[in-house]
Coordinates of C-alpha atoms in Angstrom, one line a residue:
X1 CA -12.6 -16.2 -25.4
X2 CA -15.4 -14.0 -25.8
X3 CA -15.8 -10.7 -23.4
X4 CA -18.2 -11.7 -21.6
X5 CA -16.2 -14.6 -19.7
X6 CA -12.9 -12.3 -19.7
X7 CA -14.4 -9.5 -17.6
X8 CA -16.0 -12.4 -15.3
X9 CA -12.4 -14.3 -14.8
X10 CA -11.4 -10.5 -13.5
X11 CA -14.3 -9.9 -11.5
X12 CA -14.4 -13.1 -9.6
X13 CA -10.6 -12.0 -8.6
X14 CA -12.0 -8.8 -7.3
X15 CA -15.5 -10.1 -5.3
X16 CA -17.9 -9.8 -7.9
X17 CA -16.9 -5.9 -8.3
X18 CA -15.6 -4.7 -12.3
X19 CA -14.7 -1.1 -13.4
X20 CA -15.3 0.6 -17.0
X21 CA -12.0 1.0 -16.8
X22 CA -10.6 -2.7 -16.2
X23 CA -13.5 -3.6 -18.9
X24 CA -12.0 -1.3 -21.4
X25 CA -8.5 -2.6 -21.3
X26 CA -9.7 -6.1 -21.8
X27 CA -11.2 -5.0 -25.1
X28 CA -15.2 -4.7 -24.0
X29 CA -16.8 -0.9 -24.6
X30 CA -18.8 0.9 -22.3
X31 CA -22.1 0.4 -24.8
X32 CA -21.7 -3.7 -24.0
X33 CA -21.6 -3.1 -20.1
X34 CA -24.6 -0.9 -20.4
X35 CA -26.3 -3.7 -22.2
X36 CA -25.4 -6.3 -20.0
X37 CA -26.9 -4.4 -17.4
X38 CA -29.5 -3.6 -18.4
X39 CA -30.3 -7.4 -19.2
X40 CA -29.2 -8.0 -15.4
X41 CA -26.1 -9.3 -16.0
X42 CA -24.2 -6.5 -14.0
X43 CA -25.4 -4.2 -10.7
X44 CA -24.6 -1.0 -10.8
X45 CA -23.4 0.2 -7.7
X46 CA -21.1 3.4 -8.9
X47 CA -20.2 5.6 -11.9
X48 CA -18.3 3.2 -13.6
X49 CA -18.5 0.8 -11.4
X50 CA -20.6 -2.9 -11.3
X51 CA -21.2 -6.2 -9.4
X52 CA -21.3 -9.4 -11.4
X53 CA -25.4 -10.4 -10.6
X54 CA -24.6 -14.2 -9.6
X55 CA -21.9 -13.6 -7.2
X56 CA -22.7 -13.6 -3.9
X57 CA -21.9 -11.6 -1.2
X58 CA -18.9 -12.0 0.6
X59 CA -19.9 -9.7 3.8
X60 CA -17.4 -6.8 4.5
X61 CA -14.5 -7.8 1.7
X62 CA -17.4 -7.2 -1.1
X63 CA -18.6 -4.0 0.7
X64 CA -14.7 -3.1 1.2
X65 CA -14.1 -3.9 -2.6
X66 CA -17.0 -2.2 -3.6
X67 CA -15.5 1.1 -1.8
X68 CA -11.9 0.8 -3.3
X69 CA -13.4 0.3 -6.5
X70 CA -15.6 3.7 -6.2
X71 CA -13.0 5.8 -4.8
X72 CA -10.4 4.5 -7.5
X73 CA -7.7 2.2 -8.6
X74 CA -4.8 3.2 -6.2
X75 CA -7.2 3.3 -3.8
X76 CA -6.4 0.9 -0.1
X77 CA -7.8 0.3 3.4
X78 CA -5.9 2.1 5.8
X79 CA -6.5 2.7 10.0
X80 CA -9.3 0.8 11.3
X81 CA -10.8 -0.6 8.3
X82 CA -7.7 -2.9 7.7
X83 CA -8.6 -4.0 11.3
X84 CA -12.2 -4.8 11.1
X85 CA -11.4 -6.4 7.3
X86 CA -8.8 -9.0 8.5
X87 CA -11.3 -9.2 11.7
X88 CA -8.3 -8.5 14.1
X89 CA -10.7 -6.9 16.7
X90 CA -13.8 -7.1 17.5
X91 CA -15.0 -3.7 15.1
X92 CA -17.3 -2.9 12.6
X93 CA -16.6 0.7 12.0
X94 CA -18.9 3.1 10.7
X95 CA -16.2 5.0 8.8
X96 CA -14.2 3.5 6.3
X97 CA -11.0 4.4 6.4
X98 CA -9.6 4.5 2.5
X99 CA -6.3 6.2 1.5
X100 CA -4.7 7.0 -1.9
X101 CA -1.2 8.0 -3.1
X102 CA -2.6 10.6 -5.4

């Protein structure tokens, strides 16, 4: 299987959204992300972080996912945001709550 389809299978897991990081331990170096962004394969929407170009938009989990994945791998939804993700109430916060272990 080629890189290209490995860091889609984990991306498509994750709303569209892949890390340098994840990339790297599947074997695919930062010089082959660059390139497929810049050939509009990937969006970059953080250091390090990138949106598969054909997925689509899930609303608030890709926006959520997108957050995690800037702030960093241990990274979860806490207060509120948990709320307004699992639409429990009727919210669309403002502030997203994010907390870490670290």
């Amino acid at each position: 299987m080629n890189h290209w389809k490995k860091v889609q299978q984990v991306a498509i897991d994750r709303f569209g959204i892949i890390t340098t990081a994840e990339a790297g331990r599947l074997g695919v170096n930062p010089m082959e992300m660059y390139r497929w962004f810049k050939t509009g394969r990937l969006e970059k929407i953080g250091y390090g972080v990138y949106r598969l170009s054909a997925f689509p938009h899930q609303g608030l989990a890709s926006d959520f996912a997108a957050i995690l994945a800037n702030v960093g791998e241990s990274a979860y939804l806490s207060g509120e945001s948990v709320l307004a993700f699992m639409r429990l109430c009727p919210t669309r916060p403002y502030v997203v709550f994010v907390s870490s272990p670290v």
